[in-house]
Coordinates of C-alpha atoms in Angstrom, one line a residue:
M5 CA -16.0 -37.2 184.2
A6 CA -19.6 -37.1 184.6
N7 CA -20.3 -33.2 183.0
P8 CA -19.4 -34.9 179.3
P9 CA -22.6 -37.5 179.3
T10 CA -25.0 -34.9 181.3
T11 CA -23.9 -32.0 178.6
L12 CA -23.9 -34.7 175.5
S13 CA -27.5 -35.9 176.6
S14 CA -28.7 -31.9 177.1
S15 CA -27.4 -30.9 173.6
L16 CA -29.2 -34.3 172.2
I17 CA -32.4 -33.0 173.5
F18 CA -32.4 -29.5 172.6
L19 CA -31.8 -30.8 169.0
V20 CA -34.5 -33.2 169.2
L21 CA -37.0 -30.2 170.6
L22 CA -35.4 -27.7 168.0
A23 CA -36.3 -30.0 165.2
H24 CA -39.9 -30.8 166.8
A25 CA -40.8 -27.1 166.9
A26 CA -39.3 -26.9 163.4
L27 CA -42.2 -29.9 162.6
L28 CA -44.9 -27.5 164.3
A29 CA -43.9 -24.5 163.0
A30 CA -44.2 -26.2 159.6
A31 CA -47.1 -27.8 160.3
L32 CA -49.2 -24.1 161.3
L33 CA -51.8 -22.9 159.0
H34 CA -51.4 -19.1 158.5
P35 CA -53.8 -17.4 161.3
A36 CA -56.0 -15.4 158.8
D37 CA -57.0 -19.3 156.8
F38 CA -57.3 -20.7 160.6
L39 CA -59.7 -18.1 161.0
S40 CA -61.3 -18.1 158.1
L41 CA -61.8 -22.1 158.3
Q42 CA -63.9 -21.6 162.1
A43 CA -66.3 -18.6 160.4
I44 CA -67.1 -20.8 157.7
S45 CA -67.8 -23.8 160.0
K46 CA -69.9 -21.6 162.5
S47 CA -72.1 -20.0 159.1
L48 CA -72.7 -23.4 157.9
R49 CA -74.2 -26.6 159.3
D50 CA -74.6 -30.6 158.6
T51 CA -78.2 -30.8 157.0
P52 CA -79.9 -34.3 158.5
G53 CA -77.2 -37.5 157.6
S54 CA -74.6 -35.6 157.1
S55 CA -71.1 -35.5 159.5
F56 CA -69.1 -33.7 157.1
L57 CA -69.0 -30.5 159.1
A58 CA -68.9 -32.4 162.6
S59 CA -65.5 -33.9 161.5
W60 CA -63.5 -30.3 161.9
D61 CA -62.2 -30.4 165.1
F62 CA -60.1 -27.3 165.3
T63 CA -57.8 -28.7 168.0
S64 CA -55.9 -31.0 165.3
D65 CA -54.6 -29.7 162.3
P66 CA -57.2 -27.8 159.8
C67 CA -55.3 -29.2 156.6
G68 CA -56.3 -32.8 157.7
F69 CA -60.1 -31.6 157.6
P70 CA -62.2 -33.6 155.1
G71 CA -62.7 -31.0 152.1
V72 CA -59.4 -28.8 153.1
S73 CA -56.0 -29.4 151.0
C74 CA -52.7 -26.9 152.1
D75 CA -49.7 -26.7 150.4
S76 CA -46.5 -27.1 151.9
S77 CA -45.4 -22.8 151.8
S78 CA -43.1 -21.6 154.8
P79 CA -43.2 -20.3 157.7
Y80 CA -47.0 -20.9 157.5
R81 CA -49.4 -23.2 155.3
R82 CA -52.1 -21.9 153.0
V83 CA -55.1 -23.7 151.7
H84 CA -55.7 -23.8 148.1
V85 CA -58.7 -26.3 147.6
L86 CA -61.9 -26.3 149.7
S87 CA -64.5 -28.4 148.8
L88 CA -67.5 -27.9 151.5
G89 CA -69.8 -30.6 151.7
D90 CA -69.8 -34.5 151.0
P91 CA -68.3 -35.6 147.3
R92 CA -70.3 -38.9 147.7
A93 CA -73.3 -39.3 145.5
S94 CA -76.9 -38.3 147.0
A95 CA -74.8 -36.9 149.9
P96 CA -77.7 -34.8 151.8
G97 CA -74.9 -31.8 151.7
L98 CA -74.4 -28.4 154.1
T99 CA -76.9 -25.7 154.8
G100 CA -76.3 -22.1 156.1
R101 CA -74.9 -19.1 154.6
L102 CA -71.3 -18.5 153.2
D103 CA -69.7 -16.2 155.6
P104 CA -67.7 -13.1 153.9
A105 CA -64.9 -14.6 155.5
I106 CA -64.3 -16.5 152.9
G107 CA -62.6 -14.3 151.0
N108 CA -59.6 -14.1 153.4
L109 CA -58.2 -17.6 152.1
S110 CA -56.3 -16.0 149.8
S111 CA -54.1 -18.6 148.3
L112 CA -57.2 -20.5 147.3
T113 CA -57.4 -22.0 143.6
D114 CA -60.6 -24.6 144.2
L115 CA -63.6 -23.3 145.8
A116 CA -66.2 -25.9 145.8
I117 CA -69.9 -25.9 147.5
L118 CA -71.0 -29.0 146.7
P119 CA -75.2 -29.8 146.1
G120 CA -77.1 -28.8 150.0
R121 CA -78.8 -26.3 150.9
V122 CA -76.8 -23.6 151.1
F123 CA -78.3 -20.0 150.9
G124 CA -78.4 -16.4 150.7
R125 CA -76.0 -14.3 148.8
I126 CA -72.8 -14.7 146.6
P127 CA -70.2 -12.8 149.2
Q128 CA -68.5 -10.1 147.3
S129 CA -65.4 -10.7 149.1
L130 CA -64.7 -13.9 146.5
S131 CA -63.2 -11.0 144.5
Q132 CA -60.4 -11.2 147.0
L133 CA -59.7 -14.3 145.8
K134 CA -56.9 -13.6 143.0
N135 CA -55.8 -16.9 142.7
L136 CA -58.8 -18.7 142.1
R137 CA -59.6 -21.1 138.7
F138 CA -62.6 -23.1 139.4
L139 CA -65.5 -22.1 141.2
A140 CA -68.4 -23.8 141.7
A141 CA -71.5 -23.8 143.8
A142 CA -74.2 -25.8 141.7
R143 CA -77.8 -27.0 142.9
N144 CA -78.3 -25.5 146.1
F145 CA -80.3 -22.1 147.0
L146 CA -78.3 -19.2 146.3
S147 CA -80.2 -16.0 145.7
G148 CA -79.8 -12.7 144.6
G149 CA -77.4 -11.2 141.9
I150 CA -73.9 -12.7 140.3
P151 CA -71.8 -10.2 142.3
A152 CA -69.8 -8.0 139.0
E153 CA -66.9 -8.3 141.2
L154 CA -65.9 -11.8 139.7
G155 CA -64.7 -10.0 136.8
L156 CA -61.5 -9.7 138.9
L157 CA -60.6 -13.0 139.2
R158 CA -58.4 -12.8 136.3
K159 CA -57.1 -16.5 137.0
L160 CA -60.7 -18.1 136.6
Q161 CA -61.5 -20.9 134.4
T162 CA -64.4 -22.5 135.6
L163 CA -67.8 -21.0 136.8
D164 CA -70.9 -23.2 137.8
L165 CA -73.7 -21.7 139.7
S166 CA -75.8 -23.8 138.1
Y167 CA -79.5 -24.9 139.4
N168 CA -79.8 -22.2 142.1
R169 CA -82.1 -18.8 142.2
L170 CA -80.0 -16.4 141.5
T171 CA -81.3 -13.2 139.6
G172 CA -80.7 -10.0 137.5
P173 CA -78.6 -9.8 134.6
L174 CA -75.5 -11.8 133.9
P175 CA -72.7 -9.5 134.7
R176 CA -70.6 -8.2 131.3
A177 CA -67.4 -8.3 133.7
V178 CA -68.3 -12.0 133.9
G179 CA -68.0 -12.5 130.1
S180 CA -64.5 -10.7 130.5
L181 CA -62.7 -12.9 131.7
P182 CA -59.6 -13.8 129.7
L183 CA -59.3 -17.5 130.6
L184 CA -62.6 -18.7 131.8
S185 CA -63.4 -21.9 129.9
N186 CA -66.4 -23.3 131.5
L187 CA -69.4 -21.4 132.3
V188 CA -72.7 -23.0 133.5
L189 CA -75.4 -20.9 134.9
C190 CA -78.7 -22.8 134.1
H191 CA -81.6 -23.0 135.8
N192 CA -82.0 -19.9 137.5
Q193 CA -84.2 -16.3 136.7
L194 CA -81.1 -14.4 134.8
S195 CA -82.5 -11.5 132.9
G196 CA -81.1 -9.3 130.1
P197 CA -79.0 -9.5 127.4
V198 CA -76.3 -12.3 127.0
P199 CA -72.8 -10.3 127.1
P200 CA -69.4 -10.6 124.8
F201 CA -67.1 -13.1 126.0
L202 CA -63.4 -11.8 125.2
S203 CA -61.6 -15.5 126.7
Q204 CA -60.9 -16.9 123.3
T205 CA -60.6 -20.8 125.2
L206 CA -64.3 -20.8 125.8
T207 CA -65.1 -24.0 125.0
R208 CA -68.9 -24.5 127.2
I209 CA -71.6 -22.1 128.1
D210 CA -74.7 -23.4 129.3
L211 CA -77.7 -20.8 130.0
K212 CA -80.6 -23.0 129.2
H213 CA -83.3 -22.3 131.5
N214 CA -83.3 -18.6 132.5
E215 CA -84.9 -15.4 131.6
L216 CA -82.4 -13.9 129.1
S217 CA -83.8 -11.9 126.2
G218 CA -82.9 -10.4 123.3
P219 CA -80.2 -10.7 120.3
I220 CA -76.9 -12.2 120.6
P221 CA -74.6 -10.6 117.9
P222 CA -72.1 -12.3 116.1
A223 CA -68.9 -11.5 117.6
Y224 CA -70.5 -12.5 121.1
L225 CA -69.5 -16.0 121.3
P226 CA -65.5 -17.0 120.5
P227 CA -65.1 -20.0 117.3
S228 CA -63.3 -21.8 120.4
L229 CA -66.9 -23.1 121.5
Q230 CA -68.1 -26.8 121.7
Y231 CA -70.7 -26.7 123.7
L232 CA -73.5 -24.4 123.5
W233 CA -76.6 -24.7 125.6
L234 CA -79.5 -21.6 125.2
S235 CA -82.7 -23.3 125.1
S236 CA -86.0 -22.2 127.1
N237 CA -85.0 -18.3 127.5
R238 CA -86.5 -15.2 125.2
L239 CA -83.5 -14.5 123.2
S240 CA -84.1 -13.4 119.8
G241 CA -83.0 -11.8 116.8
P242 CA -80.9 -14.1 113.6
V243 CA -78.4 -16.7 114.2
D244 CA -77.5 -17.4 111.0
R245 CA -73.7 -14.9 110.9
L246 CA -73.5 -16.4 114.6
L247 CA -73.4 -19.7 114.0
S248 CA -71.6 -19.9 110.5
R249 CA -68.3 -18.9 113.3
L250 CA -68.5 -21.1 115.8
T251 CA -67.2 -24.1 113.6
N252 CA -66.2 -26.5 116.3
L253 CA -69.3 -26.7 117.8
S254 CA -70.4 -30.8 119.2
Q255 CA -73.2 -30.1 120.8
L256 CA -76.3 -27.0 120.2
D257 CA -79.3 -26.6 121.8
L258 CA -81.0 -23.0 121.2
S259 CA -84.7 -24.7 121.5
M260 CA -87.6 -23.0 122.8
N261 CA -86.5 -18.9 122.4
Q262 CA -87.8 -16.5 119.5
F263 CA -84.7 -16.7 117.0
T264 CA -85.8 -15.3 113.6
G265 CA -84.1 -16.0 109.8
P266 CA -82.6 -19.1 108.3
I267 CA -80.5 -22.0 109.8
P268 CA -77.1 -22.2 108.0
G269 CA -76.5 -25.4 105.8
Q270 CA -73.6 -25.5 107.3
V271 CA -74.4 -25.7 110.5
F272 CA -75.5 -29.2 109.7
N273 CA -71.6 -30.7 108.9
Y274 CA -70.6 -29.5 112.2
P275 CA -68.9 -32.4 113.9
I276 CA -72.5 -32.0 116.3
T277 CA -73.8 -35.3 117.9
T278 CA -77.3 -33.6 119.1
L279 CA -78.8 -30.6 117.2
H280 CA -81.7 -28.5 118.6
L281 CA -83.5 -25.7 117.7
Q282 CA -86.8 -26.4 118.0
R283 CA -89.7 -23.9 119.0
N284 CA -88.5 -20.9 117.8
A285 CA -89.2 -18.7 115.0
F286 CA -86.3 -19.9 111.8
S287 CA -87.5 -19.4 107.9
G288 CA -86.5 -20.5 105.3
P289 CA -85.8 -23.7 103.6
V290 CA -83.3 -25.9 105.4
R291 CA -80.1 -26.8 103.0
P292 CA -77.6 -29.3 104.2
A293 CA -74.4 -29.2 101.8
A294 CA -73.5 -32.7 102.4
P295 CA -75.0 -35.8 104.2
V296 CA -76.2 -34.8 107.6
A297 CA -74.3 -37.0 109.8
I298 CA -75.8 -35.5 113.1
T299 CA -77.7 -38.3 115.2
T300 CA -80.3 -36.2 116.1
V301 CA -81.9 -33.2 114.9
D302 CA -84.7 -31.6 115.9
L303 CA -86.2 -28.5 114.0
S304 CA -89.9 -28.5 115.1
Y305 CA -92.2 -25.9 115.9
N306 CA -90.5 -23.5 113.4
R307 CA -91.6 -21.6 110.2
L308 CA -89.1 -23.8 107.8
S309 CA -90.3 -24.1 104.6
G310 CA -89.8 -25.5 100.6
E311 CA -88.8 -29.3 99.7
M312 CA -87.6 -31.4 102.4
S313 CA -84.0 -32.2 101.7
P314 CA -82.7 -35.6 100.9
E315 CA -79.4 -34.7 102.5
L316 CA -81.2 -35.1 106.1
S317 CA -82.3 -38.7 105.3
T318 CA -78.9 -40.0 107.0
V319 CA -80.2 -38.6 110.3
E320 CA -81.3 -41.5 112.8
S321 CA -83.8 -39.5 114.4
L322 CA -85.4 -36.4 112.6
Y323 CA -88.0 -34.2 113.8
L324 CA -89.4 -31.8 110.9
N325 CA -93.0 -31.6 112.5
N326 CA -95.0 -28.5 112.7
N327 CA -93.2 -26.7 110.0
R328 CA -94.6 -25.2 106.2
F329 CA -92.3 -27.9 104.6
T330 CA -94.4 -28.6 100.7
G331 CA -93.8 -31.4 98.3
Q332 CA -93.6 -34.8 97.9
V333 CA -91.1 -37.2 100.7
P334 CA -87.9 -37.8 98.9
R335 CA -87.7 -41.7 98.5
S336 CA -84.5 -41.8 100.1
F337 CA -86.5 -41.2 103.4
V338 CA -88.5 -44.2 102.4
D339 CA -85.3 -46.5 101.9
Q340 CA -83.7 -45.6 105.1
L341 CA -86.9 -46.0 106.7
L342 CA -87.5 -49.5 105.3
D343 CA -83.7 -50.1 106.8
S344 CA -84.0 -49.0 109.9
S345 CA -81.5 -46.6 109.5
I346 CA -84.0 -44.0 110.5
R347 CA -85.4 -44.5 114.0
V348 CA -88.0 -41.6 114.3
L349 CA -89.1 -39.6 111.4
Y350 CA -91.7 -37.0 112.4
L351 CA -93.5 -34.9 109.3
Q352 CA -97.0 -34.2 110.9
H353 CA -98.4 -30.6 110.4
N354 CA -97.0 -29.4 107.5
F355 CA -97.8 -29.3 104.1
L356 CA -96.2 -32.5 102.2
T357 CA -98.4 -33.6 99.6
G358 CA -97.2 -37.6 99.3
I359 CA -94.5 -40.0 100.3
E360 CA -93.7 -43.2 98.0
I361 CA -94.2 -46.1 99.7
D362 CA -95.2 -49.2 97.9
G363 CA -98.1 -51.4 99.1
T364 CA -95.9 -54.6 99.9
E365 CA -93.4 -52.6 102.2
K366 CA -93.5 -52.3 105.7
I367 CA -92.0 -50.2 107.9
P368 CA -89.5 -51.6 111.0
V369 CA -91.9 -51.8 114.0
R370 CA -88.7 -49.6 116.0
S371 CA -89.0 -47.2 113.1
S372 CA -91.5 -44.3 114.0
L373 CA -93.0 -42.4 110.8
C374 CA -95.9 -39.9 111.2
L375 CA -97.1 -37.9 108.5
Q376 CA -100.2 -37.2 110.2
Y377 CA -102.2 -33.3 109.1
N378 CA -100.7 -32.7 105.9
C379 CA -102.1 -32.5 102.1
M380 CA -102.4 -36.1 102.0
V381 CA -103.8 -39.0 103.9
P382 CA -100.8 -41.1 105.3
P383 CA -99.9 -44.5 104.8
A384 CA -101.4 -46.9 107.5
Q385 CA -97.8 -47.3 108.5
S386 CA -97.9 -43.9 110.4
H387 CA -97.6 -44.4 114.0
C388 CA -98.2 -40.9 115.3
P389 CA -97.6 -39.5 118.8
L390 CA -101.4 -37.9 120.9
R391 CA -100.0 -34.7 120.4
A392 CA -100.3 -35.0 117.0
G393 CA -104.1 -34.9 116.9
R394 CA -106.7 -36.5 115.9
W395 CA -106.9 -35.4 112.5
K396 CA -105.3 -37.3 109.6
S397 CA -105.0 -34.3 106.9
R398 CA -105.3 -30.5 106.7
P399 CA -108.6 -29.0 105.1
A400 CA -108.1 -28.4 101.7
G401 CA -108.6 -24.6 102.3
Q402 CA -105.8 -24.8 104.2
C403 CA -103.4 -26.5 101.3
R404 CA -104.8 -23.9 98.3
A405 CA -104.0 -20.9 100.5
H406 CA -100.5 -21.8 100.8
G407 CA -100.3 -23.2 97.3
G408 CA -98.7 -25.5 95.5
G409 CA -98.2 -29.2 95.8
A410 CA -101.9 -30.9 95.6
K411 CA -105.2 -29.7 95.4
M412 CA -108.0 -30.8 97.5
Y413 CA -111.1 -30.6 96.6
K414 CA -114.4 -31.5 98.3
G415 CA -116.1 -34.5 97.2
K416 CA -119.3 -36.9 98.1
K417 CA -117.5 -40.2 98.6
K418 CA -116.8 -41.9 101.7
V419 CA -113.3 -43.7 101.5
T420 CA -112.2 -44.9 104.9
E421 CA -109.0 -47.3 104.1
I422 CA -106.4 -47.2 101.8
N423 CA -106.6 -49.8 99.2
Y424 CA -103.7 -51.1 96.8
K425 CA -104.3 -51.9 93.3
N426 CA -101.6 -53.1 90.7
K427 CA -100.5 -50.2 88.2
P428 CA -101.0 -51.7 84.6
N429 CA -97.9 -50.4 83.2
N430 CA -95.3 -52.0 85.6
N431 CA -97.5 -54.2 87.4
Q432 CA -96.0 -53.1 90.7
N433 CA -98.0 -52.4 93.6
H434 CA -98.7 -48.9 94.7
L435 CA -100.3 -47.1 96.9
K436 CA -103.4 -45.3 95.9
V437 CA -104.3 -42.4 98.5
S438 CA -107.8 -42.1 99.5
F439 CA -109.2 -39.0 101.3
P440 CA -111.7 -39.3 104.2
R441 CA -115.7 -37.5 103.8
G442 CA -115.5 -34.7 102.0
F443 CA -111.8 -34.8 100.3
G444 CA -109.9 -35.1 97.1
I445 CA -107.2 -35.3 95.4
Y446 CA -106.6 -34.4 91.8

């Protein structure tokens, strides 16, 4: 009579053990992933103040480690997200090298090496991560070239290797990634040309502060681009046909390069919030097709010429200094200054010949106008940055040689201030422009 309860008890124990074994099996990490995580933890270490890797205890389930996320596949779980480092702002990060074993995490979709002091080359084994969609290792000390093998990551959407010490070319294979949407490689030492980009979903390219050179053919960048930052390189050639295709741009920075040719007028009417084209060799007139709604436009330090377009008077911060603009400053700019709609209007170092400011009109303190070193004496309300220099006006010879505009002549009378007088025909106060010793206007 005692056998049935004993048999029942044994059966229950067996079922419990079986269920426990099944749960253990379900929780097991794939051996390849387990070994890869061990290798990664040995090649990296915490910097002072960090305890990220110290919490990786391999006697427990690695899927519970900080920065590790696993899927629920059977019979073994796989690592699909790996974020190496403390995500909190200003956390000290990790140091050491990336172990090639990282390429054995074959189910990985997201890999991030958070800011720290990780150094050495990018392992070529990353090309084995065929499911990778996100790869970021910004603000570390990675060196060497970008492996061309990264072009094998056909599912990659985001590549961020910015603020490192990477050298060599930007591989053409990276440009061939079909699903790439964000490419951020700024603040490295990359050289050579910009390759063509084939992805039609590419929205962001940030290559500023490198050593890239050469022209960018019009077909190299897709019309899907919304953010294009190429400043502080050695890029050259015309970009008018290229920019005419990029109608979806919302931010554009081509500053501090060697670009040439005209600036297409339609660029000023794109949905851009900031437009930075300064310190290049752009030439010709600037002719927006309609009033410009861009908040900041910087065209300074180029070779732009012709008269100032009134369509630019709707820009809040406008930098046209150090160019070759001629003629009078349109009255629309003065009206916008007086209304405080223009906050910055820098026109110094051009060949402008006048501005219509009534003697009773006062430019608001919060607005800044600079007209120094033109073919005129600037009004007293013209306040310039120190880098504009100490000369108020251009020498007469430069103005004559440039042609057009007011002609300056040498005289003997010394005039040191700007005087106002009533003009007889309309009894309104107007500015009488006076030149310092040795200059006059006729």
